[in-house]
Tab-separated table of C-alpha atoms in Angstrom:
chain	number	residue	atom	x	y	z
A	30	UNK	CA	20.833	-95.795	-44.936
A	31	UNK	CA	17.977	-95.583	-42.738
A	32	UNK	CA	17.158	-92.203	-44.206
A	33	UNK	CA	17.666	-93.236	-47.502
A	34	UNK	CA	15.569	-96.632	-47.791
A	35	UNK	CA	12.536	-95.085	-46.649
A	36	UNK	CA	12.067	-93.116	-49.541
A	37	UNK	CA	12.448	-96.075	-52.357
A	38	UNK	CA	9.564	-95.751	-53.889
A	39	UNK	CA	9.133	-91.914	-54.011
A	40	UNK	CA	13.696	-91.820	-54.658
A	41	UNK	CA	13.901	-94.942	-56.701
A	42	UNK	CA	10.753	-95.664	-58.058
A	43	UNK	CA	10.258	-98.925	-56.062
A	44	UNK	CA	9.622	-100.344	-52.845
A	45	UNK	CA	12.776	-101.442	-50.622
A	46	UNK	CA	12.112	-105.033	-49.282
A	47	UNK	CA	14.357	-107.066	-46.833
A	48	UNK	CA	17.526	-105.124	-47.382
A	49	UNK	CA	20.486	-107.368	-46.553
A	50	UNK	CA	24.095	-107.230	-46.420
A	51	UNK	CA	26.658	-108.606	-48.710
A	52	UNK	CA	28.839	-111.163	-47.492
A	53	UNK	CA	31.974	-109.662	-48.542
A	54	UNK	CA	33.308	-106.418	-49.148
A	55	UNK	CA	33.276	-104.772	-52.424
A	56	UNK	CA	37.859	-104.917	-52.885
A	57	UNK	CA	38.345	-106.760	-55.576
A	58	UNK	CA	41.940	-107.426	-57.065
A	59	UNK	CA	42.245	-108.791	-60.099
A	60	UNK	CA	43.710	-112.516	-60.125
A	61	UNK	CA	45.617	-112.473	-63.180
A	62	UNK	CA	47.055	-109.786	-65.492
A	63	UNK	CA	45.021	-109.655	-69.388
A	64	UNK	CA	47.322	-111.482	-71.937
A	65	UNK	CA	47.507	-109.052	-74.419
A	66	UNK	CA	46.198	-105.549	-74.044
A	67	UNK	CA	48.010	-102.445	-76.115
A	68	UNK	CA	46.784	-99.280	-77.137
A	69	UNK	CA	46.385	-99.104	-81.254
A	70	UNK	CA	45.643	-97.181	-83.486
A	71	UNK	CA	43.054	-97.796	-86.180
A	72	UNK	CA	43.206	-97.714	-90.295
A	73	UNK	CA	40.724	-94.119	-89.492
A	74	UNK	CA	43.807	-92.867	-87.022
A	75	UNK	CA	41.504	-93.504	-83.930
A	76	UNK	CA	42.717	-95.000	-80.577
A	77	UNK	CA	41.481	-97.680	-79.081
A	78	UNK	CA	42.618	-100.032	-76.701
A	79	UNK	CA	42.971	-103.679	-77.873
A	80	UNK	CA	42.295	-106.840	-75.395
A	81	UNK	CA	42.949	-110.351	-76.270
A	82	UNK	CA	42.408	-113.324	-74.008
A	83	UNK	CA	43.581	-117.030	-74.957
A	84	UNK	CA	41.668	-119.362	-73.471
A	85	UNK	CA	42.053	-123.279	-73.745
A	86	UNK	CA	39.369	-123.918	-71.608
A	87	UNK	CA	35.371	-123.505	-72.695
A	88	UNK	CA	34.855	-121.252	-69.463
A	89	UNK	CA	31.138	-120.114	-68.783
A	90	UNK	CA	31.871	-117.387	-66.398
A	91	UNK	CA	34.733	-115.965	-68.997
A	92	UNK	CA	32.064	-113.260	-69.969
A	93	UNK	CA	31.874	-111.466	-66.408
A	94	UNK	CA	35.919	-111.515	-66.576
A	95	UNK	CA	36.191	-109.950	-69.848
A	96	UNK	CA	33.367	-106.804	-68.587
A	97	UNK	CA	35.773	-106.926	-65.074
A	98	UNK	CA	38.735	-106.611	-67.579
A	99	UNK	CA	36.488	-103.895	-69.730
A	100	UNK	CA	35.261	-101.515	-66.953
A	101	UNK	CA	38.740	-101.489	-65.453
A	102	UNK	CA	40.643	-100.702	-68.508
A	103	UNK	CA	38.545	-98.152	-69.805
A	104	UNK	CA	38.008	-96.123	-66.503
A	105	UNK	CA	41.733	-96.268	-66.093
A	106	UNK	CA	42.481	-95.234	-70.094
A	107	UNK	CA	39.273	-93.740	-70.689
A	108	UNK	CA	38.984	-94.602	-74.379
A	109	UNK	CA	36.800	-97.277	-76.469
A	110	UNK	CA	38.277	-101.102	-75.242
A	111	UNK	CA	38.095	-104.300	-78.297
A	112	UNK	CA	38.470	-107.601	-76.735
A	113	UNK	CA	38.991	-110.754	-78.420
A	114	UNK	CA	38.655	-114.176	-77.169
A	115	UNK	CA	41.150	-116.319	-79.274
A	116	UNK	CA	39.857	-119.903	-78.548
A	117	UNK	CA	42.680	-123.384	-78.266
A	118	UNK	CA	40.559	-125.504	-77.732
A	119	UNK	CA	39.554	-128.222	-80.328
A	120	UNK	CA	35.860	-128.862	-79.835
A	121	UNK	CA	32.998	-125.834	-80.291
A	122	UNK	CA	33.064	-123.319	-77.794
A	123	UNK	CA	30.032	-122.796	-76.080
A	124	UNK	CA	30.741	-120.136	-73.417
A	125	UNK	CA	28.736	-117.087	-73.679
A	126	UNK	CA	29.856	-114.205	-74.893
A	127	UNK	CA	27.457	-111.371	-73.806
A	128	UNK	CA	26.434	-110.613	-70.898
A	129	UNK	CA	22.130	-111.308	-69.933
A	130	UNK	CA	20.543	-108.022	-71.306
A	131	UNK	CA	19.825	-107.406	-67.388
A	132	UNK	CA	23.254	-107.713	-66.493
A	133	UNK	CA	24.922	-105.494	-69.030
A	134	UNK	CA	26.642	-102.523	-67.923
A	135	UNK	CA	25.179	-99.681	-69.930
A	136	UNK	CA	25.239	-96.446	-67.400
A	137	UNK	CA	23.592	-95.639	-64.634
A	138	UNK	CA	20.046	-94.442	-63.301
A	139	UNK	CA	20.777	-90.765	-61.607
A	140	UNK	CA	18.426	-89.229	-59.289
A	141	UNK	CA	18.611	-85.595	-58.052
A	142	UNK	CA	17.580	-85.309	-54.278
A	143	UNK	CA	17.518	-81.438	-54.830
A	144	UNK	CA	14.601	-82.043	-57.897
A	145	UNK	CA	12.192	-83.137	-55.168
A	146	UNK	CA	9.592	-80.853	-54.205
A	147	UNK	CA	10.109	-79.851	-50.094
A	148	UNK	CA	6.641	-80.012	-49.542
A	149	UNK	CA	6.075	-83.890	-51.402
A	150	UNK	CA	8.342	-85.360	-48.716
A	151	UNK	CA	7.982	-82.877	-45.940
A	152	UNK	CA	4.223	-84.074	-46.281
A	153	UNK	CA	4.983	-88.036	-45.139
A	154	UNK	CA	4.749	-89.105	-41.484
A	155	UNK	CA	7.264	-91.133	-41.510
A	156	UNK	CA	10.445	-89.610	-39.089
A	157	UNK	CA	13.353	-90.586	-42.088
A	158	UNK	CA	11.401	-89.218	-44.915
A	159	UNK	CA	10.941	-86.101	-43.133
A	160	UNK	CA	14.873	-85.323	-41.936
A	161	UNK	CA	15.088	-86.110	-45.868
A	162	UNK	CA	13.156	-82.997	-46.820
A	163	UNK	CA	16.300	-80.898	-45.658
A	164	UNK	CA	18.024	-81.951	-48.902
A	165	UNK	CA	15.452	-81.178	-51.474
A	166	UNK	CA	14.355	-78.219	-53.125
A	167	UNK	CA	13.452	-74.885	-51.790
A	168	UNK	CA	14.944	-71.306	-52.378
A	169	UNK	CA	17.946	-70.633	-50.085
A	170	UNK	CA	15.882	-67.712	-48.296
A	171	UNK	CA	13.175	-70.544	-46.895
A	172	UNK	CA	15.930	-72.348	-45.711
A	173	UNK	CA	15.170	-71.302	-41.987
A	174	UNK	CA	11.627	-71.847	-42.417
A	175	UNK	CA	11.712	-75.162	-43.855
A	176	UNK	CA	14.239	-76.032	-40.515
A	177	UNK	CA	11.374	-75.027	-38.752
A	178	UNK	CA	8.610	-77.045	-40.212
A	179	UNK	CA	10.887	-79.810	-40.353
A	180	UNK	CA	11.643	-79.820	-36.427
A	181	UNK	CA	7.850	-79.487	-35.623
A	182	UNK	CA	6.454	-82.064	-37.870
A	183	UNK	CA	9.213	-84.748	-36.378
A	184	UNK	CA	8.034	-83.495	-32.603
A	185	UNK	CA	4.064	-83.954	-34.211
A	186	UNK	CA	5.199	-87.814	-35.890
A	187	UNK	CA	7.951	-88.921	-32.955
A	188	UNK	CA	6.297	-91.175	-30.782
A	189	UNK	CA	8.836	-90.719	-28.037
A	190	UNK	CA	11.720	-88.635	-27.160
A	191	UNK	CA	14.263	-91.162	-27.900
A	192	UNK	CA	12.515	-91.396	-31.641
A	193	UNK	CA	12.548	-87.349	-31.722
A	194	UNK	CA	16.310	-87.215	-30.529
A	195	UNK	CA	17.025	-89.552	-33.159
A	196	UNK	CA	15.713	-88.173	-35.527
A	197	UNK	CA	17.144	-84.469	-35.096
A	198	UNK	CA	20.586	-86.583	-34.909
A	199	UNK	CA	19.995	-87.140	-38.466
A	200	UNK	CA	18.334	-84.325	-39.159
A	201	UNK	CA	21.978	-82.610	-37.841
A	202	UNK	CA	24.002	-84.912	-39.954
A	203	UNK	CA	22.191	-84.375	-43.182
A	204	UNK	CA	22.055	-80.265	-42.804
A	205	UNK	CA	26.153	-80.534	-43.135
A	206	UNK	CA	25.288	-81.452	-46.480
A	207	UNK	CA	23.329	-78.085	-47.569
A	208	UNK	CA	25.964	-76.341	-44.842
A	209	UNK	CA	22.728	-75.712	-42.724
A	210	UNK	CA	24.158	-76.774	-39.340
A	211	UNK	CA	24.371	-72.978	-37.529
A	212	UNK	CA	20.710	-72.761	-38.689
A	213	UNK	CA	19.879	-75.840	-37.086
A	214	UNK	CA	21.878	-75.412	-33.817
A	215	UNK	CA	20.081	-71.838	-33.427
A	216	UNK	CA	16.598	-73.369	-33.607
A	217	UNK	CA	17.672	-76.778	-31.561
A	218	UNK	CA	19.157	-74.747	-28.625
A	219	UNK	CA	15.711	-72.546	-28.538
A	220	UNK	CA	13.010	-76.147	-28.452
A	221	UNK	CA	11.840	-76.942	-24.750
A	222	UNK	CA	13.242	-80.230	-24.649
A	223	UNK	CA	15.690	-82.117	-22.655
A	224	UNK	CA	18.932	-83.579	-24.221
A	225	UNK	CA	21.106	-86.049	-22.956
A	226	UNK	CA	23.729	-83.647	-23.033
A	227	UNK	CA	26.815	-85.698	-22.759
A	228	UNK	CA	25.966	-87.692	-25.836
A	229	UNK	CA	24.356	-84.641	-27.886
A	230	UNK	CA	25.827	-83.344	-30.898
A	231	UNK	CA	26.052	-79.919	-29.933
A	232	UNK	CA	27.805	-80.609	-26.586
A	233	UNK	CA	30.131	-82.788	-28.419
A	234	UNK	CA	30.624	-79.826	-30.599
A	235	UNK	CA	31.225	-77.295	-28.168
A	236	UNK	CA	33.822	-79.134	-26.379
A	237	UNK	CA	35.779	-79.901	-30.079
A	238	UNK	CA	35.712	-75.884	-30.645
A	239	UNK	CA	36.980	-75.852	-27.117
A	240	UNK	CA	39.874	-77.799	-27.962
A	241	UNK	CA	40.400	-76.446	-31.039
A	242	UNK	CA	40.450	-72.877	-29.959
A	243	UNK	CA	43.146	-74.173	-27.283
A	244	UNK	CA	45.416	-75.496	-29.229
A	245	UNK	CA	44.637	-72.624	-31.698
A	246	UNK	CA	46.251	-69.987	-28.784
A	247	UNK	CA	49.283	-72.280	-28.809
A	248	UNK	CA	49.519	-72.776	-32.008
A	249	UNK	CA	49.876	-68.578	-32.252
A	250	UNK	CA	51.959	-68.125	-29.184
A	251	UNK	CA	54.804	-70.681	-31.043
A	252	UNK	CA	54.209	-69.029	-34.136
A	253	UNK	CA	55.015	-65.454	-32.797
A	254	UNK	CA	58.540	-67.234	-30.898
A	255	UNK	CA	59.528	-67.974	-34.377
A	256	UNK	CA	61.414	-70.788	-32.500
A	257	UNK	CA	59.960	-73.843	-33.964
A	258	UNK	CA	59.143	-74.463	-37.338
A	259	UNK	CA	55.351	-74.748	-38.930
A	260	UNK	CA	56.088	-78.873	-38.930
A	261	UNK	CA	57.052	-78.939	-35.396
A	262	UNK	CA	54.427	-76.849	-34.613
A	263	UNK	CA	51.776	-78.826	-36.400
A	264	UNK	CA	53.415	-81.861	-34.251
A	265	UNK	CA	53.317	-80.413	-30.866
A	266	UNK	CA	49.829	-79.418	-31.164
A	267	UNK	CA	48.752	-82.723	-32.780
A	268	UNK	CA	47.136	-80.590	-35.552
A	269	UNK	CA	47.518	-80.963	-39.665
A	270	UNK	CA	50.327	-78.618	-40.908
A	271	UNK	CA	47.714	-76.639	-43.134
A	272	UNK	CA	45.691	-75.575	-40.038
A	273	UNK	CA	48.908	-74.220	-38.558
A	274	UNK	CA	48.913	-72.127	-41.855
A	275	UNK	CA	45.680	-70.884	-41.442
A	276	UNK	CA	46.478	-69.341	-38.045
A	277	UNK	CA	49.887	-68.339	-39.864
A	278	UNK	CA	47.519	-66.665	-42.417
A	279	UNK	CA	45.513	-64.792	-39.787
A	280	UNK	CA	48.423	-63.719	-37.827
A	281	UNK	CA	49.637	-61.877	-40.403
C-alpha cells in the first residue's frame, strides 16, 4: 500500500488524498434468499437467468439489493440475469430503479504495471516510487542492471539508514513478484552497509533454508526405511505431504 499510493497520479491518473480505512470488512452474506430466480429459456432458445422480487414496501435502497442480487448471480452462473420488481403495494411506487450513472457497475479500469516505462518511475525521488520501478518494463537481460540502478538511486534519495533498509525491504518483497529475489540477494550481500541482521530478510531466509534442508535429510532418511508411510512422514516432519513427494521424486 505504501508502494502503491505513491504512484496515483502517474498509476491511476489522480492524486491519492487522505486514504482511510473502512470501518468494516468487505464479508458480506446475503440476508435473505431472492424470491424467485430460475434459469429460462427464451422464445430465441437463449438462456438467461430470471429474478423476481415482490416487494410490499416502496423501499429506496431496493436498487443496491437487486445489483447485490445481480453481480452475485451472474458471477456464480455466468450468463445474462432479468430482474423484475413485482410491486403490492397500492399507492405509486417511487423507489428508484437504476442505479446513479456514477454508481453503476459497468467493468473495471485495468492498469498494466509492466506498460510503464523503467526509466519514467525509476526517474522520481521519492523511495516507494522507486522500489516500484522493479515491476515495470524492461527486457529480461537488463534485469540486473536495473537492480542496480534501483539500489543506488534509493542509497542517493534515503535520508537515513532506517529509510534505506526500508526501502530495500520492499524492494525484496516486490522482486518475488518478477522472481528477481537471487538477483537481489547477490547485489544486497555485496553493498557496504550494515544490517540489523537478526531482523533482515536474508538472515531470516537463511535460517528457513536451514530448517528446511534439515528436515529435508529426515525426510530422505524415513523415506529410504520404507517404514513409515509418505502421510506419516509429512506429519513427523511437520511438512505438507507434496514436499515429502518432491524429495520422493528426487530420491528416485
Amino acid at each position: 500500500e505504501a508502494v502503491l499510493l505513491t504512484l496515483g497520479k502517474k498509476l491511476l491518473g489522480f492524486d491519492i488524498k487522505n486514504p482511510r480505512p473502512l470501518t468494516e470488512k468487505l464479508q458480506i452474506t446475503i440476508e435473505r434468499e431472492p424470491d424467485f430466480l430460475k434459469q429460462v429459456t427464451l422464445d430465441n432458445d437463449s438462456e438467461i437467468i430470471l429474478h423476481l422480487e415482490f416487494q410490499r414496501n416502496d423501499e429506496y435502497d431496493m436498487v443496491y439489493r437487486m445489483a447485490e442480487y445481480k453481480a452475485i448471480v451472474q458471477r456464480k452462473y455466468k450468463i445474462p440475469v432479468r430482474q423484475y420488481v413485482i410491486y403490492l403495494g397500492t399507492d405509486t411506487p417511487q423507489m428508484p430503479t437504476k442505479l446513479p450513472k456514477e454508481e453503476q457497475i459497468t467493468g473495471f479500469n485495468l492498469t498494466n504495471i509492466h506498460d510503464i516505462p523503467v526509466n519514467q518511475v525509476l526517474d522520481s525521488d521519492i523511495p516507494e516510487e522507486i522500489v516500484l520501478s522493479i515491476l515495470t518494463e524492461y527486457p529480461k537481460t537488463d534485469a540486473e542492471q536495473v537492480i542496480s540502478r534501483i539500489i543506488h538511486k534509493l542509497r542517493e534519495v534515503a535520508s537515513s539508514d532506517a529509510e534505506f533498509k526500508r526501502s530495500i525491504q520492499q524492494l525484496v518483497t516486490l522482486s518475488r513478484i518478477r522472481k528477481l529475489e537471487k538477483e537481489i540477494e547477490k547485489q544486497i550481500e555485496a553493498m557496504p552497509i550494515t544490517y540489523n541482521i537478526e531482523t533482515d530478510y536474508l538472515y531470516n531466509r537463511g535460517i528457513e533454508r536451514g530448517i528446511e534442508q534439515e528436515k529435508a535429510t529426515v525426510i530422505k532418511k524415513a523415506l529410504i526405511k520404507k517404514k513409515l508411510t509418505v502421510a506419516e512422514i509429512a506429519d513427523l516432519a511437520d511438512v505438507s505431504i507434496d514436499f515429502v513427494l518432491s524429495i520422493q521424486s528426487e530420491l528416485k
